[in-house]
Short mmCIF file of C-alpha atoms and ligand atoms in Angstrom, two decimals:
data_model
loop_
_atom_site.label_atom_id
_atom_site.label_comp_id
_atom_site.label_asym_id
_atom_site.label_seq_id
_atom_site.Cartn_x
_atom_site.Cartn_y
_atom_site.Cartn_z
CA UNK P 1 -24.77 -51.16 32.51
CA UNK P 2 -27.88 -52.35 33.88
CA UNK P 3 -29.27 -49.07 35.33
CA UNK P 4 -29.43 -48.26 31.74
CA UNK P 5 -32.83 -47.06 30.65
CA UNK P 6 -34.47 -49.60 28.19
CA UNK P 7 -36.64 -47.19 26.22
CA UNK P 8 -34.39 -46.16 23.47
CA UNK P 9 -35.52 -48.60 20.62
CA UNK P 10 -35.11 -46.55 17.14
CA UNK P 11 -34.96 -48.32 14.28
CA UNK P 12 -32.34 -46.58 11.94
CA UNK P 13 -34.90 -45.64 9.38
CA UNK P 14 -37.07 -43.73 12.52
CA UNK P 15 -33.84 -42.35 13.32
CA UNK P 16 -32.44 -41.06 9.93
CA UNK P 17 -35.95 -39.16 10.04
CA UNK P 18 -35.46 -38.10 13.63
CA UNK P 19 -32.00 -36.27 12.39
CA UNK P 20 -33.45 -35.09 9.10
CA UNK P 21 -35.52 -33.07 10.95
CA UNK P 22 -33.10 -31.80 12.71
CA UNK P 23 -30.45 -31.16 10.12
CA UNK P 24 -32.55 -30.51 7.02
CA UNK P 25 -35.17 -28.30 6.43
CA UNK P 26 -38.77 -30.65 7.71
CA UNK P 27 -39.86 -30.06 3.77
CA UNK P 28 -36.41 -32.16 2.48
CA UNK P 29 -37.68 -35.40 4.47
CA UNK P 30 -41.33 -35.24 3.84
CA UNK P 31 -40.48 -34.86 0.16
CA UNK P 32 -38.07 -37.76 -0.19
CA UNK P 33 -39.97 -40.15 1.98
CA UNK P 34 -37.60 -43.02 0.72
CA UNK P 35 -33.79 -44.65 2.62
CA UNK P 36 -31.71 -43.53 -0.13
CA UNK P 37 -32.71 -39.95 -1.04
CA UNK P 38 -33.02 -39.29 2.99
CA UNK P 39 -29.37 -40.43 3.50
CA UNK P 40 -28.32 -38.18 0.81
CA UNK P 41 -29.91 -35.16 1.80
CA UNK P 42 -28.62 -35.74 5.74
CA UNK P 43 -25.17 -35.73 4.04
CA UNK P 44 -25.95 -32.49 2.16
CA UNK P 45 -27.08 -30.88 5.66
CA UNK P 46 -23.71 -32.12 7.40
CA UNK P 47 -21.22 -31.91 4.75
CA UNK P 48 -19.56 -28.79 6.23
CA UNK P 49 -19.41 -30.09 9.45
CA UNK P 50 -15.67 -31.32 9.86
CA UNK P 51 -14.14 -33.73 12.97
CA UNK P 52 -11.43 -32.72 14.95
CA UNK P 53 -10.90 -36.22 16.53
CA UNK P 54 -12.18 -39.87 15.33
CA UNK P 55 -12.86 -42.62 17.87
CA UNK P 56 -12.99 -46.20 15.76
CA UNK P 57 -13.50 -48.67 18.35
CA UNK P 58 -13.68 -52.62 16.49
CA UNK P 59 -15.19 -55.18 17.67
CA UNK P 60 -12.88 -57.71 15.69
CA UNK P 61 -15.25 -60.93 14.74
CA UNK P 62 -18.13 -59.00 16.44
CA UNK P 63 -21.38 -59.87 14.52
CA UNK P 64 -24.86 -59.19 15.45
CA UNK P 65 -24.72 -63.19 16.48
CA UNK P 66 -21.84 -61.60 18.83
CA UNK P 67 -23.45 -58.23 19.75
CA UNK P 68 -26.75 -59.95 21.08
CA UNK P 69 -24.83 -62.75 23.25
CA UNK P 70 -23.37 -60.26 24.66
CA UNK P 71 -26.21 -58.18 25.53
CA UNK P 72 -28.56 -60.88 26.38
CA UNK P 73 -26.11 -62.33 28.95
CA UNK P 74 -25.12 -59.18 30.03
CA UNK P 75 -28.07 -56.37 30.67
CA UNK P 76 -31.12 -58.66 29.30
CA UNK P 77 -32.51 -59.18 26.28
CA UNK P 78 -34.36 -55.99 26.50
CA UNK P 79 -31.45 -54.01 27.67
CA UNK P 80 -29.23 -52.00 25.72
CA UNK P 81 -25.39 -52.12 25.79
CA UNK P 82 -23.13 -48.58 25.32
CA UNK P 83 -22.76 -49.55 21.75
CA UNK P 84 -26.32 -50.33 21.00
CA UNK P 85 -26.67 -46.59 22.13
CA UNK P 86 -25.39 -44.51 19.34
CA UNK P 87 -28.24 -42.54 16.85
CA UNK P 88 -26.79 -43.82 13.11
CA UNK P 89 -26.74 -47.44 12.45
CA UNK P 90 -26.33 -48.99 9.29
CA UNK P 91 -24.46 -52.35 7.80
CA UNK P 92 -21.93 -52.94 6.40
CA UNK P 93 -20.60 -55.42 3.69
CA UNK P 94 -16.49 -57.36 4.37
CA UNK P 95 -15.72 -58.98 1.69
CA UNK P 96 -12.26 -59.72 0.54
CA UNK P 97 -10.58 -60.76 -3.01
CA UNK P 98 -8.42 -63.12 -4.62
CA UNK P 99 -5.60 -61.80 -6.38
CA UNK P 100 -7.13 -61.16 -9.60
CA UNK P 101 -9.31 -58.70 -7.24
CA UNK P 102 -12.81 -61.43 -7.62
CA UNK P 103 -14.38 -61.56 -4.50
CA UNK P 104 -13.45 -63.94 -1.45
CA UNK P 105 -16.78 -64.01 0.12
CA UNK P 106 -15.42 -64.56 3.93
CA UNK P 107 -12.75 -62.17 4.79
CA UNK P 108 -9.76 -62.61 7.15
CA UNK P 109 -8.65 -59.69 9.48
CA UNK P 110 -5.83 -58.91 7.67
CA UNK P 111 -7.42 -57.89 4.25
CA UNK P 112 -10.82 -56.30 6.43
CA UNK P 113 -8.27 -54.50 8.34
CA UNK P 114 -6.69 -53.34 4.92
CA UNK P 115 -10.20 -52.46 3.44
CA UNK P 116 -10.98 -49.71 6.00
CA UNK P 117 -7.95 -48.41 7.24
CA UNK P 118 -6.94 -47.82 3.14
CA UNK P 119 -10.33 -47.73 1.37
CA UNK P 120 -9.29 -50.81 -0.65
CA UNK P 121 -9.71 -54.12 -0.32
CA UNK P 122 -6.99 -56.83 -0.76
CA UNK P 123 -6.76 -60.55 -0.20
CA UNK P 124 -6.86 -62.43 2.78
CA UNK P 125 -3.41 -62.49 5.17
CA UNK P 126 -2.13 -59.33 3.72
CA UNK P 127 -1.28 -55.74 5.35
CA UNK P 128 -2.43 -52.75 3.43
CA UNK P 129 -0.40 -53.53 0.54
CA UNK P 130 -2.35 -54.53 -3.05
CA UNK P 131 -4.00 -58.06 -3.96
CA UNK P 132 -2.14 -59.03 -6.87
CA UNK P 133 0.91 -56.37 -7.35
CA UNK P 134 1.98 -56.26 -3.27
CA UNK P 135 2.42 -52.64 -2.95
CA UNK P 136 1.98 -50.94 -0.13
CA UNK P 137 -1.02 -48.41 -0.02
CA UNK P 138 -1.43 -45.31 2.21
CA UNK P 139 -3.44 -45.90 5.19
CA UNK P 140 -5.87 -43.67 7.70
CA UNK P 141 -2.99 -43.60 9.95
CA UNK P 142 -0.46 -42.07 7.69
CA UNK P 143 -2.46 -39.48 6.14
CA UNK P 144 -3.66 -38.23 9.63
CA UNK P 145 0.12 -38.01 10.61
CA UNK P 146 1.11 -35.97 7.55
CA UNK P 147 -1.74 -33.95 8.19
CA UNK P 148 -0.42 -32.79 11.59
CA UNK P 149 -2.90 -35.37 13.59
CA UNK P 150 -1.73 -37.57 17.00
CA UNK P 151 -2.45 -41.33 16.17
CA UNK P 152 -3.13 -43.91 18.91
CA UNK P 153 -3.62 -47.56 18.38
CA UNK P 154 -4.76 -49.67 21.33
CA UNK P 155 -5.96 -53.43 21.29
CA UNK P 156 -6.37 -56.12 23.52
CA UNK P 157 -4.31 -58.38 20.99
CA UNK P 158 -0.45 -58.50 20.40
CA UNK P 159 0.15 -55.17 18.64
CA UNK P 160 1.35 -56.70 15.61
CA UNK P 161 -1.64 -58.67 14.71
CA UNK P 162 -3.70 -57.77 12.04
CA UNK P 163 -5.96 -55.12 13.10
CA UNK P 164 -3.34 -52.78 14.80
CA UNK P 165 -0.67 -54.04 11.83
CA UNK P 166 -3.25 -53.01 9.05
CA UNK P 167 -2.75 -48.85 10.43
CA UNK P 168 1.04 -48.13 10.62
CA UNK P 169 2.53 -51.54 8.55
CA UNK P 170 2.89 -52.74 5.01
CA UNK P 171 3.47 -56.81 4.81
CA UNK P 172 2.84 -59.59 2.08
CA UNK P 173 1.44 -61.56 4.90
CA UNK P 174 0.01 -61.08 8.58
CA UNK P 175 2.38 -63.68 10.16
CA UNK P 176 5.26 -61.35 9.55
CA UNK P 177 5.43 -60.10 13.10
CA UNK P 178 9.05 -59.86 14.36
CA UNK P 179 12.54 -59.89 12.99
CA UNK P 180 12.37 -63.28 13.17
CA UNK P 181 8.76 -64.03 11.79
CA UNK P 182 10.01 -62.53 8.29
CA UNK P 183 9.55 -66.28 6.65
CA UNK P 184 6.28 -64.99 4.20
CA UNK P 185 7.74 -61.61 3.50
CA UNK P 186 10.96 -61.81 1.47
CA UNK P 187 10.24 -58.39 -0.10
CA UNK P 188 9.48 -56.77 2.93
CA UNK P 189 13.14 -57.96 4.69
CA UNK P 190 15.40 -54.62 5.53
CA UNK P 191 18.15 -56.58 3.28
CA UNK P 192 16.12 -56.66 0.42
CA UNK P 193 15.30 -52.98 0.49
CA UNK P 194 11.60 -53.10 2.41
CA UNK P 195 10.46 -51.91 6.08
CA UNK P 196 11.18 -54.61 8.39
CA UNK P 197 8.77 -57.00 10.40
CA UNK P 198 5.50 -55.58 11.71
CA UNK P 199 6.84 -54.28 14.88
CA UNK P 200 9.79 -52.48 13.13
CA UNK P 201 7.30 -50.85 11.33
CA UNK P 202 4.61 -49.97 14.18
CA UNK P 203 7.76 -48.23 15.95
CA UNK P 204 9.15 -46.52 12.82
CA UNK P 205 6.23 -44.61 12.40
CA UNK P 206 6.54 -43.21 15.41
CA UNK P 207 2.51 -43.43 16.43
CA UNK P 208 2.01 -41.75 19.75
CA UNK P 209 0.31 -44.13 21.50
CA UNK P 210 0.99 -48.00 21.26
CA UNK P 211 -0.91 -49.94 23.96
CA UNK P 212 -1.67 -53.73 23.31
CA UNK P 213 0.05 -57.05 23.57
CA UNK P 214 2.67 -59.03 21.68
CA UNK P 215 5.49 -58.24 24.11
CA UNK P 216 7.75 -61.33 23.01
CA UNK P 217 7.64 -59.74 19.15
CA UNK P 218 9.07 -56.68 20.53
CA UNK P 219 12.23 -58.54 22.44
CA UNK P 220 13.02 -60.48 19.15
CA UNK P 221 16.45 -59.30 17.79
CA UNK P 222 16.72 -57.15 14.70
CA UNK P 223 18.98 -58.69 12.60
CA UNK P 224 19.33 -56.47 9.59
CA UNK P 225 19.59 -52.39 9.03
CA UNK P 226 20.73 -49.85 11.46
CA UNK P 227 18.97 -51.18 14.33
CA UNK P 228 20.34 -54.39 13.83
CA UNK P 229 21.77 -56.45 17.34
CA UNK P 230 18.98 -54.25 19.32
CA UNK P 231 15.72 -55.78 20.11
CA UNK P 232 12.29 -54.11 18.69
CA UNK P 233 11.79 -52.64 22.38
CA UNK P 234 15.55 -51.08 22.24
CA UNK P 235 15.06 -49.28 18.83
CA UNK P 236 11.65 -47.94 20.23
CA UNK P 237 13.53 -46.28 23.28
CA UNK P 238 15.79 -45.16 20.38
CA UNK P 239 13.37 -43.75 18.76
CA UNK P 240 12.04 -41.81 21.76
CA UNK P 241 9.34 -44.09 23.70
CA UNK P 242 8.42 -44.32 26.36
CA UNK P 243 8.22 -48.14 27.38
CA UNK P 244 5.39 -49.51 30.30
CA UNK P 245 4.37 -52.91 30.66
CA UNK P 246 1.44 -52.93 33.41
CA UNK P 247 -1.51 -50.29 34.17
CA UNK P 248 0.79 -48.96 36.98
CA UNK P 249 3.28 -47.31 34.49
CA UNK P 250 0.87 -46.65 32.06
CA UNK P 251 -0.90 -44.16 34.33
CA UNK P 252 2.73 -42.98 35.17
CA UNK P 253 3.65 -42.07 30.68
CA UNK P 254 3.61 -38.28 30.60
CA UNK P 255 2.74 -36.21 26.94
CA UNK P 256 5.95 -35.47 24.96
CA UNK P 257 7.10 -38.74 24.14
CA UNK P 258 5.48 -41.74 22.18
CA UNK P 259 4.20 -44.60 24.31
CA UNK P 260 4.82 -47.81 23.73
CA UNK P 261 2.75 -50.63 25.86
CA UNK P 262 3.11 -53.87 26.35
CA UNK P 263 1.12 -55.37 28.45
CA UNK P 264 1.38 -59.58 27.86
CA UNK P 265 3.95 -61.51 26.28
CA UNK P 266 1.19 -62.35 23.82
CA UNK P 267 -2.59 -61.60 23.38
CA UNK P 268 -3.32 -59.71 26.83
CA UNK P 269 -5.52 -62.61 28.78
CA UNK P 270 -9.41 -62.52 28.53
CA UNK P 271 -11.25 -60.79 31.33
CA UNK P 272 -13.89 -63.93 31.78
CA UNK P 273 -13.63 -67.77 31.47
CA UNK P 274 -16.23 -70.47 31.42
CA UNK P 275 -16.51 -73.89 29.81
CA UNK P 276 -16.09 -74.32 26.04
CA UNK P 277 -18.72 -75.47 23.99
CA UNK P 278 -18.98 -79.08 24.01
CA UNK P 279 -20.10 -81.72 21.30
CA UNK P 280 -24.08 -82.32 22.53
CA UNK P 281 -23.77 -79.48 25.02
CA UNK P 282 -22.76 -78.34 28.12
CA UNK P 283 -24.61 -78.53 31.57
CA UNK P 284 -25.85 -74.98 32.18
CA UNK P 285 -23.10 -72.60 33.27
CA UNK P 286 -22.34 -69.00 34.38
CA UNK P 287 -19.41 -67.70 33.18
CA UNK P 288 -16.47 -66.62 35.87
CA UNK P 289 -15.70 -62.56 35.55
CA UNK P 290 -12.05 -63.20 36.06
CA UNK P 291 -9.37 -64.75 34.69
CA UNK P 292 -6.46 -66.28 36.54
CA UNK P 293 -4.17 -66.12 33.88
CA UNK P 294 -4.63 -62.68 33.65
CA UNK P 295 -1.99 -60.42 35.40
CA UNK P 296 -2.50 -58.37 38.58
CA UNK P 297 -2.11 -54.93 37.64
CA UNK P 298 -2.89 -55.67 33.74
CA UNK P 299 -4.75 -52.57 32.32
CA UNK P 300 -8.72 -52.98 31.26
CA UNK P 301 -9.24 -51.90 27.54
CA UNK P 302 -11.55 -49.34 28.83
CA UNK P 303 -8.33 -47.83 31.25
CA UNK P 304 -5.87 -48.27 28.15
CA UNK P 305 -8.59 -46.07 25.98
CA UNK P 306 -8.81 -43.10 28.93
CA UNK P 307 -5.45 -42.69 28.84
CA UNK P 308 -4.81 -42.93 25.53
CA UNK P 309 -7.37 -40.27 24.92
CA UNK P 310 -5.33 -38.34 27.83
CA UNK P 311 -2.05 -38.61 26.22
CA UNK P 312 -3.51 -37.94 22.47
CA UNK P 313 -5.20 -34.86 24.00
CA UNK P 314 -2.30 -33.26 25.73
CA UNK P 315 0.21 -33.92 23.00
CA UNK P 316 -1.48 -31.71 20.45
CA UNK P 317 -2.12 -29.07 23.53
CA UNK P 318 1.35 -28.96 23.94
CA UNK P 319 2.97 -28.77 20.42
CA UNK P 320 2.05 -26.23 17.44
CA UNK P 321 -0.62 -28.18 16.63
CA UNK P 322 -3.02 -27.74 18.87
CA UNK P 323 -6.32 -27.16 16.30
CA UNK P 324 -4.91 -30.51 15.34
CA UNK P 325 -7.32 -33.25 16.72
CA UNK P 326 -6.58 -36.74 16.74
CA UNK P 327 -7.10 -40.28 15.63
CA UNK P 328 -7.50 -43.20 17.66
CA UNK P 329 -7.88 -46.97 16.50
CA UNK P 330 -9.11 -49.29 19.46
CA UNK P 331 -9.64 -52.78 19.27
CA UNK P 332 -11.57 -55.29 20.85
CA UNK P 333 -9.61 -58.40 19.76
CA UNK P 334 -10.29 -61.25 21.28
CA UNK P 335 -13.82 -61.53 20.64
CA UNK P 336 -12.96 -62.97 17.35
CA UNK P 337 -10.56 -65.24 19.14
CA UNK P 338 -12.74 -66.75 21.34
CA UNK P 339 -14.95 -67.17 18.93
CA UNK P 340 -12.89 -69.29 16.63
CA UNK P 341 -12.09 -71.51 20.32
CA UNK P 342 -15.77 -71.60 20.65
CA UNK P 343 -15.35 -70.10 24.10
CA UNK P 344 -19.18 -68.51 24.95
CA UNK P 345 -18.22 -67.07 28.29
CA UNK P 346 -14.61 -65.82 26.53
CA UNK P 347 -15.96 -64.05 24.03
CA UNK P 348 -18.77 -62.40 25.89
CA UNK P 349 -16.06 -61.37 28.24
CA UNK P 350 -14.55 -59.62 25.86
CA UNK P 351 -17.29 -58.29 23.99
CA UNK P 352 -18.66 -56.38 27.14
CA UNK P 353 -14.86 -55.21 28.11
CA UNK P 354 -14.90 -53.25 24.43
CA UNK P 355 -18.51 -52.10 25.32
CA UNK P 356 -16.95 -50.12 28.76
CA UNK P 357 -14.25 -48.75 25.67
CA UNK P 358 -17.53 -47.46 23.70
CA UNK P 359 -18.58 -45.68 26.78
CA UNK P 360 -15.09 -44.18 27.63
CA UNK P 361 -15.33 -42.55 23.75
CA UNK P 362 -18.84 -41.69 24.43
CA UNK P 363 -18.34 -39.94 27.57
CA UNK P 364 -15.21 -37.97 25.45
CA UNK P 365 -17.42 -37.07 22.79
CA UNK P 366 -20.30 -35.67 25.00
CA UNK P 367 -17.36 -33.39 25.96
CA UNK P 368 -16.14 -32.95 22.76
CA UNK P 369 -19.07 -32.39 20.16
CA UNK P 370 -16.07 -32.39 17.34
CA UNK P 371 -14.99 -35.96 17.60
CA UNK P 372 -16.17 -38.92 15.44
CA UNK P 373 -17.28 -41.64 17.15
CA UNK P 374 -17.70 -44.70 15.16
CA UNK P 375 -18.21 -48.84 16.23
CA UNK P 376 -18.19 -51.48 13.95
CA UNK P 377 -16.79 -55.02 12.95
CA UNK P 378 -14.15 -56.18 10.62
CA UNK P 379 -16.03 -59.35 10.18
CA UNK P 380 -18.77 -61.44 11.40
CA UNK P 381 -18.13 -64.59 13.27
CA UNK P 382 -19.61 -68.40 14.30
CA UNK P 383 -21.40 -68.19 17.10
CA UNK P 384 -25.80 -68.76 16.63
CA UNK P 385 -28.07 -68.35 19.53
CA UNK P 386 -30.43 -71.17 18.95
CA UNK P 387 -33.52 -73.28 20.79
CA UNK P 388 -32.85 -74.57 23.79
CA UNK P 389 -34.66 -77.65 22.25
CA UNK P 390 -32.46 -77.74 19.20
CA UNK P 391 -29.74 -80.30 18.89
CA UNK P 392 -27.19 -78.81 16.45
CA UNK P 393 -24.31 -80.41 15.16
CA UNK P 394 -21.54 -79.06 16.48
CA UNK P 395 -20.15 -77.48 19.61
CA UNK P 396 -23.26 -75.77 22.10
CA UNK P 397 -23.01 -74.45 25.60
CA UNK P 398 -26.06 -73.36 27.71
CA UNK P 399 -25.61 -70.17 29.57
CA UNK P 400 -27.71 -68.98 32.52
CA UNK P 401 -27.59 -65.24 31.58
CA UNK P 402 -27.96 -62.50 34.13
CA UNK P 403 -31.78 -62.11 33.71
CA UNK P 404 -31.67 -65.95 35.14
CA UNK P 405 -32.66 -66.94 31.86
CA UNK P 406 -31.26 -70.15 29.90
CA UNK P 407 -29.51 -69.44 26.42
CA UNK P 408 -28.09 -71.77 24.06
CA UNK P 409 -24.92 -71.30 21.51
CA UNK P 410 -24.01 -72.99 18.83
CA UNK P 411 -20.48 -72.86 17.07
CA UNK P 412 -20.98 -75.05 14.01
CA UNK P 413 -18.54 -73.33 11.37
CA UNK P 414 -15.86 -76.53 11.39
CA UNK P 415 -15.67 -79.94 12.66
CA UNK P 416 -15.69 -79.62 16.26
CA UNK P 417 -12.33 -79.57 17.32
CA UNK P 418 -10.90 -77.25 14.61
CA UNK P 419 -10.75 -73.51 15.31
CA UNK P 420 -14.45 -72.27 13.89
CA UNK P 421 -14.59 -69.75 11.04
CA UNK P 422 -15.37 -66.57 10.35
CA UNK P 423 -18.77 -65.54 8.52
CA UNK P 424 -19.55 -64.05 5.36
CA UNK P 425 -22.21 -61.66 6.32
CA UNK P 426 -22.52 -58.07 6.53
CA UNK P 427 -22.02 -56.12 10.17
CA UNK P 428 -23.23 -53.63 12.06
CA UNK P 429 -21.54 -49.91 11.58
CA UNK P 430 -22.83 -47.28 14.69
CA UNK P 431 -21.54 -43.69 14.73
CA UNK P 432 -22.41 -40.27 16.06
CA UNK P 433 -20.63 -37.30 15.67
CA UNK P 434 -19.66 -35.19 12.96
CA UNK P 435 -20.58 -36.64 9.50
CA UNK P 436 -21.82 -39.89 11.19
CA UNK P 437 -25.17 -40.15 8.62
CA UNK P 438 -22.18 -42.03 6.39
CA UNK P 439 -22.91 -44.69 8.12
CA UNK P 440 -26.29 -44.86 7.09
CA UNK P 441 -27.48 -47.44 4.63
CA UNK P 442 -25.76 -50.06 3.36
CA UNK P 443 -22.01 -49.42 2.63
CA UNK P 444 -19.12 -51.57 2.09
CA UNK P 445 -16.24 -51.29 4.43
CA UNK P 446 -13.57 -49.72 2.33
CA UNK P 447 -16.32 -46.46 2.47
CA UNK P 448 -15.15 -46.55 6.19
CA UNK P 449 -11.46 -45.07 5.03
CA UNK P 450 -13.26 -42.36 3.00
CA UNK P 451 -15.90 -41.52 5.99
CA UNK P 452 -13.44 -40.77 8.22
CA UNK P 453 -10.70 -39.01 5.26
CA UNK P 454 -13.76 -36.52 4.89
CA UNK P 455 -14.66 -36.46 8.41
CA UNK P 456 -11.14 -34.96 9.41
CA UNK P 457 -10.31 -33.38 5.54
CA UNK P 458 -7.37 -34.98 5.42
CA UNK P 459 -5.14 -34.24 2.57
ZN1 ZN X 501 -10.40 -64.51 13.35
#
């Protein structure tokens, strides 16, 4: 990443106008000189163009606080990661509800999850089902599969946590993991008439390609319906998956069959580790690129999204569907989770692990003009690069980035010692690709949903 050039510095309004010129004839721009009526006409230029594929890589908890750590400790203040590389940036608001649909300024991952993979927004903890009623409402996911799409899903947290659950699950609450996690969802209980736990569900829906944590979920006993005395894993290999647990027999899963990975009992470890942030600071510190918790043989985000790409590719080659694209979810999770553990070195880890994703879907993209590309946030997080000479309450950790440089971060979001919070504010939203300029602007994140409905005209 550091070879990187450093010159590309557009701001989005110079590069809105870059594209209208491009896409529209050079009279449209220099007639509508303003944001709004320039974003409108782009749209007008590109409306016909449709996606075959869409790339959403999420950075979950991954701010601009969170994108600029990253690339200061990283490449240098003045470099640019893979993700600060795409043409169309705009923000994006998160907000949640309460269940008389009034807003909940700070939003959980459950309900921002819900907001973009249905196109509306529900309250915090729950899985694409409605605020106040708790019904379940269609997601990305499902309409791409009745339209004839592959699906993938890959994340670096268990696969039945929020982000991944929000795409191919319907649950009063996000805790509702396993068979026997079913404690907040009495609706959702196969005896009472619902869909099972979140891994039921995940596998029901037969998505192509699972790859993620949360192994332990998946050996939990079903204890109700027709796959009941089997564990999650067994009805999967029912169903027809195939079943790898480490990058080895992940490279070895053929086309033709879903794939279901699992690659950690839990969240699948951090790539880097460091010192937490400490009440009055730490001493200066590099962070460690390595993790010995981490399992020899444990698949980088960036392989699991190359061969999920692979596999998504070759499945619609091979079937009757082959003018059929794709979609694929990836997640960087624990960004966010580091974060709330006030972790610098954890979450920067993790941050520039989904950046080597961004470049895998780049690279695809370059090579196939008709796919989507789009990187964003579900919500922003804690962390604040501050003045070295500041003494914030709190937890802070200097860094010695890269560049040799001294940075300080603050987590100040809770009383040091409880897990620190999410933030309220808006996110970045990067795309390129066919009907990217929806990005432009400011939107709201349940737009998302409809950006990439149009993108692929999905019925
Ligand atoms: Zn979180």
């Amino acid at each position: 990443m550091g070879s990187r050039p450093y010159g590309r510095r557009l701001v989005w309004g110079a590069a809105a106008l870059l594209v209208a010129g491009a896409a529209v004839p050079a009279a449209a721009s220099a007639s509508r000189p303003g944001g709004a009526a320039d974003v409108s006409a782009l749209s007008a230029g590109h409306g016909a163009k449709k996606a075959k594929n869409v790339i959403l890589l999420i950075g979950d908890g991954m701010g601009d606080s969170e994108i600029t750590l990253a690339r200061d400790y990283t490449v240098g203040a003045a470099g640019r990661l893979n993700m600060d590389a795409f043409p169309l940036t705009g923000a994006y608001t998160t907000y949640s509800v309460d269940r008389y649909g009034k807003p909940d300024y700070v939003t959980d991952s459950a309900a921002s999850g819900t907001g973009w993979a249905t196109g509306q927004k529900t309250v915090n903890g729950r899985i694409s089902k409605s605020p106040g009623t708790d019904k379940p409402m269609t997601t990305i996911l499902e309409l791409a599969q009745r339209n004839g799409l592959a699906t993938g899903s890959v994340t670096t947290a268990e696969l039945t946590d929020a982000t991944p659950a929000v795409l191919a699950s319907h649950a009063t609450d996000r805790s509702c993991q396993g068979p026997a996690d079913m404690k907040a969802c009495p609706a959702d209980t196969i005896a009472k008439g619902g869909p099972g736990s979140i891994a039921e569900q995940s596998v029901n829906h037969k998505v192509d390609v699972l790859l993620g944590g949360g192994r332990a979920r998946f050996d939990q006993k079903i204890t109700e319906g027709p796959y009941r005395g089997m564990t999650v894993t067994e009805q999967a290999r029912k169903l027809g998956y195939q079943v790898v647990t480490d990058g080895k027999s992940l490279q070895g899963a053929r086309p033709g069959r879903p794939v279901l990975g699992l690659f950690a009992p839990g969240n699948v470890p951090v790539e880097w580790t460091g010192k937490p942030a400490a009440q009055g600071g730490t001493d200066p510190q590099r962070c460690v690129t390595g993790n010995p918790e981490r399992a020899a043989g444990t698949p980088s985000l960036e392989a699991q999204t190359r061969k999920a790409l692979q596999l998504l590719e070759r499945k619609q080659k091979g079937s009757g569907d082959r003018k059929k694209g794709f979609f694929l979810q990836v997640e960087g999770a624990s960004i966010d989770k580091r974060d709330h553990a006030a972790d610098p070195c954890g979450q920067i880890g993790e941050t520039a692990s989904l950046d080597r994703a961004v470049k895998v879907a780049r690279a695809y993209a370059a090579e196939h003009p008709d796919t989507l590309v789009v990187t964003t946030a579900d919500h922003a997080h804690t962390s604040q690069i501050v003045p070295l000479e500041a003494n914030p309450p709190g937890l802070s950790s200097t860094l010695i980035t890269n560049e040799g440089q001294p940075l300080k971060v603050n987590y100040s979001t809770n009383t040091p010692g409880a897990s620190q919070e999410h933030t309220g504010t808006q996110v970045r939203i990067a795309a390129q690709g066919p009907q990217a300029e929806h990005v432009l602007g400011v939107t709201d994140q349940t737009q998302l949903f409809t950006t990439i409905r149009t993108a692929l005209s999905l019925r």
